[in-house]
């Protein structure tokens, strides 16, 4: 051996020793070969072979080092990669070993050894495997239940438990690993952090899983959950409300996920749902429930009792709630916080109760049901009137105010009962401040109808003025002011129907703006000032004064961004009034003349409500920061936001149901949002499906190029999300419109249209668009030779998706033009990795198309040489996806027997 000076001889001698089991002698020969070798390829083979020797000797660090040196020379050396993987696994570096075997299986996807190792390492590397999850779950509970454990560690363990429960595998392991009893132990600690962690973990476990949700209801108990929601802690009440919502969605099918056989374990859930409904109704009027708990109980009823779809014939939950809970809800509306022995409430409780009353009323289907609703309300309020007990009287009047804020039709009918209005006016003159406050609020809510306003103007204005001037209680003073504001605006925007003397409404508005700007007052009191402006801004003089008052505008916008969402409706009304955004029917001049001739009243427009004045006001408001306030208001998600508020602010209703100009502008605004942002965030839930139709409307030839372009971009974003949206686009008959823009002269529009055609492709066959596909195929092939790289990229992407979706199109593609092979070569040799990648995917689709003649033709052309050069290239993060696809193509060609694998020593 000492006479040998050729590294090849040392390598061959080392191979013989290795095959004979003489590992040490083999290492010696390979080491000498390494010292003498200057050829990088031979050197890589020697390092790889010595790595195998070190594996035999269990010298895993040296084995990994030698394998790495071989990989440095040839990144696709599958033997070196696998040997390094084996060494790293033994060294406990599972993540690195997993990456190596992943690369091996990419290069040789049918190698059973690689696949088995990939599965084994994947199982050990996965953080949610059975054994690791069990130990993690137990460890988290140990930390949480250890009284001496550090607070930070407990907080981290609680957060980890919640995160784990949100994953299906983690939730199931917690449930199977004795998790429910341990979570109950956390609840029993009474500590806020522990209770929140337990409740949020339960919510994760119940989300989308009927069997677990039902099991948790029975193991924990509905009464137990209600008692937790009843505590005087806003965070706990909100978390428990979320848990109840998750349970409801899982049991009613509101959560659409499917869990196969496990769903068969769930029996009829109607009994449990009814028990939850009864428990929530009991909470509504219970003195043991905190204000926050009562709010959440009312919120749950509002969300889940009325039908979400009016076409659904089953509204039994609403009827049941009216029979068993309507009086309890009215009791909440009638509470007077300033009196003793009242139910615990928050500032929003009574308004939430009014919203629920309104939702229940809207859910009724026929007159007998509505008559029953009215009778229950009438019976409750009449039963509270007592000439000898003023507290009961104001309770009845306050309950009536709740109805007037909710189902106004019911409240208005009850106000018309003999003596009710007279009692309100009489209470205004009471010496007790609480009587005055309740009466003033009732007058404000009841004076919506012109006839009621006229009665109060005649009988109650002087009382309201006296209260405003004499009382020292700011809460009563501001309510009296708003009462006067509402009465002063009873004529609406009719200039000829002013209720008060000239200048009086401007004085009232000035006082409202003064209160609004007083930051020393609490938010609730300042809210009443905005209520007053919401009424008075129907007068154009008040509108102009308001938009000129920068501090008042800024104060209102700041309040709109506050946590109190009950303020939003009044803000929205004020903005709508100032911008004249409400619909107003055009009156025919002939009808005006006819009305004057017959001495009928004809509404008059205020001179300052003309177009130029409106534009000036809008500009002032834009400068004042109205856009940021509107953004916050639209994003607000609160049960107190009525549909009317959202309609005033949202673009979608305007795009679907507005005027012709309004529809186009709103649709264009939606397109701008969907084109540059994640549509799932911009339009959450089912709202995203409503966006499709307005966007498709922008593809009409009458729309301008910018609108066409942004509509195409936004539809591309939507189509990339899921099949349901793609089907929606197809059903809106968008494809012919999109296709026509592929022939547009403007490059940007052509590119956008081409990209927009990609995503629905997989669904075209079932919607009978085959002819369209063939035509599109021809167009895309020709577009691949365009000079515009963006257009090339779009066309190549479309071809890649078409040929993947329908194998027979791979053959048809060769019939489009005789130059198809040259076009394909041009794509896979392109300088841009994105275009090159798309071209290689098309090649793979052709090899995988079951057309052996086509595959053979490809491998007999220069494409084989191009694939070989790309596949043999060293790994490069910037072009790795291109290299990987080329290698996959070569592997596919080998599987088809069109080329032979390389032989290695």
mmCIF file of N, CA and C in Angstrom, residues 484-554:
data_model
loop_
_atom_site.group_PDB
_atom_site.id
_atom_site.type_symbol
_atom_site.label_atom_id
_atom_site.label_comp_id
_atom_site.label_asym_id
_atom_site.label_seq_id
_atom_site.Cartn_x
_atom_site.Cartn_y
_atom_site.Cartn_z
ATOM 1 N N UNK A 484 -85.822 68.672 24.448
ATOM 2 C CA UNK A 484 -86.145 69.882 23.698
ATOM 3 C C UNK A 484 -85.608 69.793 22.265
ATOM 4 N N UNK A 485 -84.404 69.209 22.131
ATOM 5 C CA UNK A 485 -83.811 69.053 20.790
ATOM 6 C C UNK A 485 -84.696 68.180 19.910
ATOM 7 N N UNK A 486 -85.182 67.086 20.464
ATOM 8 C CA UNK A 486 -85.996 66.164 19.680
ATOM 9 C C UNK A 486 -87.310 66.823 19.280
ATOM 10 N N UNK A 487 -87.909 67.545 20.217
ATOM 11 C CA UNK A 487 -89.164 68.227 19.904
ATOM 12 C C UNK A 487 -88.934 69.320 18.863
ATOM 13 N N UNK A 488 -87.769 69.973 18.945
ATOM 14 C CA UNK A 488 -87.456 71.036 17.993
ATOM 15 C C UNK A 488 -87.210 70.519 16.600
ATOM 16 N N UNK A 489 -86.875 69.216 16.485
ATOM 17 C CA UNK A 489 -86.594 68.641 15.165
ATOM 18 C C UNK A 489 -87.770 67.823 14.646
ATOM 19 N N UNK A 490 -88.926 67.940 15.288
ATOM 20 C CA UNK A 490 -90.072 67.097 14.911
ATOM 21 C C UNK A 490 -90.504 67.306 13.471
ATOM 22 N N UNK A 491 -90.181 68.462 12.894
ATOM 23 C CA UNK A 491 -90.559 68.720 11.500
ATOM 24 C C UNK A 491 -89.581 68.153 10.495
ATOM 25 N N UNK A 492 -88.517 67.494 10.974
ATOM 26 C CA UNK A 492 -87.518 66.921 10.080
ATOM 27 C C UNK A 492 -86.767 68.012 9.348
ATOM 28 N N UNK A 493 -86.472 67.780 8.049
ATOM 29 C CA UNK A 493 -85.736 68.783 7.271
ATOM 30 C C UNK A 493 -86.666 69.702 6.483
ATOM 31 N N UNK A 494 -87.939 69.666 6.863
ATOM 32 C CA UNK A 494 -88.922 70.535 6.206
ATOM 33 C C UNK A 494 -88.776 71.949 6.786
ATOM 34 N N UNK A 495 -88.276 72.871 5.946
ATOM 35 C CA UNK A 495 -87.969 74.237 6.396
ATOM 36 C C UNK A 495 -89.207 74.966 6.891
ATOM 37 N N UNK A 496 -90.371 74.570 6.399
ATOM 38 C CA UNK A 496 -91.607 75.278 6.747
ATOM 39 C C UNK A 496 -92.250 74.744 8.030
ATOM 40 N N UNK A 497 -91.675 73.668 8.601
ATOM 41 C CA UNK A 497 -92.309 73.023 9.761
ATOM 42 C C UNK A 497 -91.494 73.186 11.036
ATOM 43 N N UNK A 498 -90.861 74.322 11.205
ATOM 44 C CA UNK A 498 -90.077 74.545 12.421
ATOM 45 C C UNK A 498 -91.004 74.610 13.621
ATOM 46 N N UNK A 499 -90.630 73.882 14.667
ATOM 47 C CA UNK A 499 -91.499 73.785 15.846
ATOM 48 C C UNK A 499 -91.295 74.961 16.797
ATOM 49 N N UNK A 500 -90.051 75.456 16.840
ATOM 50 C CA UNK A 500 -89.738 76.543 17.769
ATOM 51 C C UNK A 500 -89.479 77.830 16.997
ATOM 52 N N UNK A 501 -89.347 78.911 17.746
ATOM 53 C CA UNK A 501 -89.113 80.230 17.143
ATOM 54 C C UNK A 501 -87.756 80.262 16.438
ATOM 55 N N UNK A 502 -87.600 81.193 15.521
ATOM 56 C CA UNK A 502 -86.361 81.344 14.754
ATOM 57 C C UNK A 502 -85.162 81.483 15.696
ATOM 58 N N UNK A 503 -84.122 80.690 15.460
ATOM 59 C CA UNK A 503 -82.901 80.762 16.264
ATOM 60 C C UNK A 503 -82.885 79.845 17.475
ATOM 61 N N UNK A 504 -84.056 79.310 17.872
ATOM 62 C CA UNK A 504 -84.100 78.468 19.077
ATOM 63 C C UNK A 504 -83.322 77.166 18.895
ATOM 64 N N UNK A 505 -83.466 76.523 17.730
ATOM 65 C CA UNK A 505 -82.753 75.255 17.506
ATOM 66 C C UNK A 505 -81.236 75.481 17.486
ATOM 67 N N UNK A 506 -80.789 76.636 16.938
ATOM 68 C CA UNK A 506 -79.350 76.937 16.926
ATOM 69 C C UNK A 506 -78.821 77.093 18.354
ATOM 70 N N UNK A 507 -79.638 77.710 19.230
ATOM 71 C CA UNK A 507 -79.218 77.864 20.631
ATOM 72 C C UNK A 507 -79.114 76.501 21.324
ATOM 73 N N UNK A 508 -80.102 75.637 21.056
ATOM 74 C CA UNK A 508 -80.059 74.283 21.638
ATOM 75 C C UNK A 508 -78.811 73.536 21.154
ATOM 76 N N UNK A 509 -78.513 73.646 19.855
ATOM 77 C CA UNK A 509 -77.350 72.959 19.290
ATOM 78 C C UNK A 509 -76.053 73.493 19.892
ATOM 79 N N UNK A 510 -76.007 74.790 20.102
ATOM 80 C CA UNK A 510 -74.800 75.387 20.694
ATOM 81 C C UNK A 510 -74.552 74.833 22.094
ATOM 82 N N UNK A 511 -75.644 74.670 22.849
ATOM 83 C CA UNK A 511 -75.509 74.117 24.196
ATOM 84 C C UNK A 511 -75.060 72.645 24.131
ATOM 85 N N UNK A 512 -75.574 71.899 23.155
ATOM 86 C CA UNK A 512 -75.161 70.491 22.993
ATOM 87 C C UNK A 512 -73.672 70.406 22.669
ATOM 88 N N UNK A 513 -73.205 71.293 21.777
ATOM 89 C CA UNK A 513 -71.785 71.281 21.415
ATOM 90 C C UNK A 513 -70.921 71.637 22.614
ATOM 91 N N UNK A 514 -71.422 72.539 23.446
ATOM 92 C CA UNK A 514 -70.679 72.930 24.651
ATOM 93 C C UNK A 514 -70.524 71.741 25.598
ATOM 94 N N UNK A 515 -71.601 70.972 25.787
ATOM 95 C CA UNK A 515 -71.552 69.796 26.659
ATOM 96 C C UNK A 515 -70.667 68.716 26.037
ATOM 97 N N UNK A 516 -70.746 68.596 24.726
ATOM 98 C CA UNK A 516 -69.953 67.586 24.031
ATOM 99 C C UNK A 516 -68.460 67.829 24.212
ATOM 100 N N UNK A 517 -68.051 69.087 24.191
ATOM 101 C CA UNK A 517 -66.627 69.436 24.294
ATOM 102 C C UNK A 517 -66.115 69.425 25.728
ATOM 103 N N UNK A 518 -67.019 69.252 26.694
ATOM 104 C CA UNK A 518 -66.612 69.272 28.110
ATOM 105 C C UNK A 518 -66.057 67.896 28.504
ATOM 106 N N UNK A 519 -64.745 67.728 28.388
ATOM 107 C CA UNK A 519 -64.117 66.429 28.654
ATOM 108 C C UNK A 519 -64.172 66.041 30.131
ATOM 109 N N UNK A 520 -64.519 67.000 31.000
ATOM 110 C CA UNK A 520 -64.609 66.687 32.428
ATOM 111 C C UNK A 520 -65.840 65.832 32.737
ATOM 112 N N UNK A 521 -66.814 65.836 31.830
ATOM 113 C CA UNK A 521 -68.038 65.048 32.035
ATOM 114 C C UNK A 521 -67.803 63.590 31.644
ATOM 115 N N UNK A 522 -68.601 62.699 32.199
ATOM 116 C CA UNK A 522 -68.469 61.285 31.859
ATOM 117 C C UNK A 522 -69.012 61.027 30.447
ATOM 118 N N UNK A 523 -68.560 59.948 29.854
ATOM 119 C CA UNK A 523 -68.900 59.615 28.457
ATOM 120 C C UNK A 523 -70.397 59.475 28.254
ATOM 121 N N UNK A 524 -71.075 58.874 29.242
ATOM 122 C CA UNK A 524 -72.511 58.636 29.103
ATOM 123 C C UNK A 524 -73.293 59.944 28.989
ATOM 124 N N UNK A 525 -72.880 60.957 29.782
ATOM 125 C CA UNK A 525 -73.561 62.257 29.743
ATOM 126 C C UNK A 525 -73.289 62.960 28.414
ATOM 127 N N UNK A 526 -72.026 62.882 27.945
ATOM 128 C CA UNK A 526 -71.675 63.516 26.664
ATOM 129 C C UNK A 526 -72.384 62.812 25.502
ATOM 130 N N UNK A 527 -72.680 61.527 25.706
ATOM 131 C CA UNK A 527 -73.405 60.785 24.668
ATOM 132 C C UNK A 527 -74.760 61.421 24.402
ATOM 133 N N UNK A 528 -75.394 61.884 25.467
ATOM 134 C CA UNK A 528 -76.710 62.522 25.309
ATOM 135 C C UNK A 528 -76.602 63.791 24.470
ATOM 136 N N UNK A 529 -75.450 64.487 24.567
ATOM 137 C CA UNK A 529 -75.256 65.693 23.759
ATOM 138 C C UNK A 529 -75.229 65.333 22.272
ATOM 139 N N UNK A 530 -74.611 64.178 21.929
ATOM 140 C CA UNK A 530 -74.597 63.737 20.527
ATOM 141 C C UNK A 530 -76.004 63.337 20.096
ATOM 142 N N UNK A 531 -76.764 62.727 21.023
ATOM 143 C CA UNK A 531 -78.166 62.392 20.708
ATOM 144 C C UNK A 531 -78.922 63.659 20.303
ATOM 145 N N UNK A 532 -78.689 64.741 21.067
ATOM 146 C CA UNK A 532 -79.358 66.001 20.745
ATOM 147 C C UNK A 532 -78.965 66.509 19.368
ATOM 148 N N UNK A 533 -77.672 66.429 19.048
ATOM 149 C CA UNK A 533 -77.213 66.877 17.739
ATOM 150 C C UNK A 533 -77.759 65.999 16.621
ATOM 151 N N UNK A 534 -77.926 64.721 16.911
ATOM 152 C CA UNK A 534 -78.485 63.812 15.901
ATOM 153 C C UNK A 534 -79.884 64.257 15.476
ATOM 154 N N UNK A 535 -80.638 64.822 16.413
ATOM 155 C CA UNK A 535 -81.969 65.340 16.080
ATOM 156 C C UNK A 535 -81.870 66.710 15.402
ATOM 157 N N UNK A 536 -81.067 67.595 15.988
ATOM 158 C CA UNK A 536 -81.048 68.988 15.526
ATOM 159 C C UNK A 536 -80.369 69.157 14.172
ATOM 160 N N UNK A 537 -79.448 68.252 13.801
ATOM 161 C CA UNK A 537 -78.736 68.409 12.527
ATOM 162 C C UNK A 537 -79.624 68.126 11.319
ATOM 163 N N UNK A 538 -80.893 67.881 11.532
ATOM 164 C CA UNK A 538 -81.823 67.864 10.396
ATOM 165 C C UNK A 538 -82.053 69.284 9.879
ATOM 166 N N UNK A 539 -81.716 70.273 10.734
ATOM 167 C CA UNK A 539 -81.821 71.679 10.352
ATOM 168 C C UNK A 539 -80.504 72.112 9.717
ATOM 169 N N UNK A 540 -80.556 72.691 8.516
ATOM 170 C CA UNK A 540 -79.328 73.023 7.777
ATOM 171 C C UNK A 540 -78.485 74.081 8.479
ATOM 172 N N UNK A 541 -79.113 75.001 9.211
ATOM 173 C CA UNK A 541 -78.347 76.009 9.957
ATOM 174 C C UNK A 541 -77.492 75.338 11.029
ATOM 175 N N UNK A 542 -78.070 74.341 11.689
ATOM 176 C CA UNK A 542 -77.333 73.608 12.724
ATOM 177 C C UNK A 542 -76.191 72.808 12.094
ATOM 178 N N UNK A 543 -76.433 72.226 10.914
ATOM 179 C CA UNK A 543 -75.380 71.466 10.211
ATOM 180 C C UNK A 543 -74.168 72.346 9.959
ATOM 181 N N UNK A 544 -74.422 73.559 9.417
ATOM 182 C CA UNK A 544 -73.318 74.455 9.091
ATOM 183 C C UNK A 544 -72.553 74.874 10.342
ATOM 184 N N UNK A 545 -73.280 75.190 11.398
ATOM 185 C CA UNK A 545 -72.626 75.589 12.651
ATOM 186 C C UNK A 545 -71.765 74.455 13.205
ATOM 187 N N UNK A 546 -72.272 73.223 13.101
ATOM 188 C CA UNK A 546 -71.549 72.078 13.674
ATOM 189 C C UNK A 546 -70.237 71.815 12.935
ATOM 190 N N UNK A 547 -70.279 71.790 11.602
ATOM 191 C CA UNK A 547 -69.055 71.469 10.856
ATOM 192 C C UNK A 547 -68.022 72.589 10.939
ATOM 193 N N UNK A 548 -68.459 73.786 11.309
ATOM 194 C CA UNK A 548 -67.515 74.887 11.508
ATOM 195 C C UNK A 548 -66.885 74.841 12.894
ATOM 196 N N UNK A 549 -67.446 74.042 13.780
ATOM 197 C CA UNK A 549 -66.949 73.948 15.165
ATOM 198 C C UNK A 549 -65.974 72.768 15.263
ATOM 199 N N UNK A 550 -64.691 73.004 14.979
ATOM 200 C CA UNK A 550 -63.688 71.932 14.965
ATOM 201 C C UNK A 550 -63.581 71.180 16.285
ATOM 202 N N UNK A 551 -63.551 71.865 17.441
ATOM 203 C CA UNK A 551 -63.468 71.114 18.705
ATOM 204 C C UNK A 551 -64.658 70.161 18.910
ATOM 205 N N UNK A 552 -65.858 70.591 18.509
ATOM 206 C CA UNK A 552 -67.045 69.737 18.677
ATOM 207 C C UNK A 552 -66.951 68.507 17.768
ATOM 208 N N UNK A 553 -66.522 68.723 16.515
ATOM 209 C CA UNK A 553 -66.370 67.579 15.602
ATOM 210 C C UNK A 553 -65.333 66.603 16.130
ATOM 211 N N UNK A 554 -64.194 67.137 16.559
ATOM 212 C CA UNK A 554 -63.129 66.261 17.074
ATOM 213 C C UNK A 554 -63.597 65.495 18.310
#
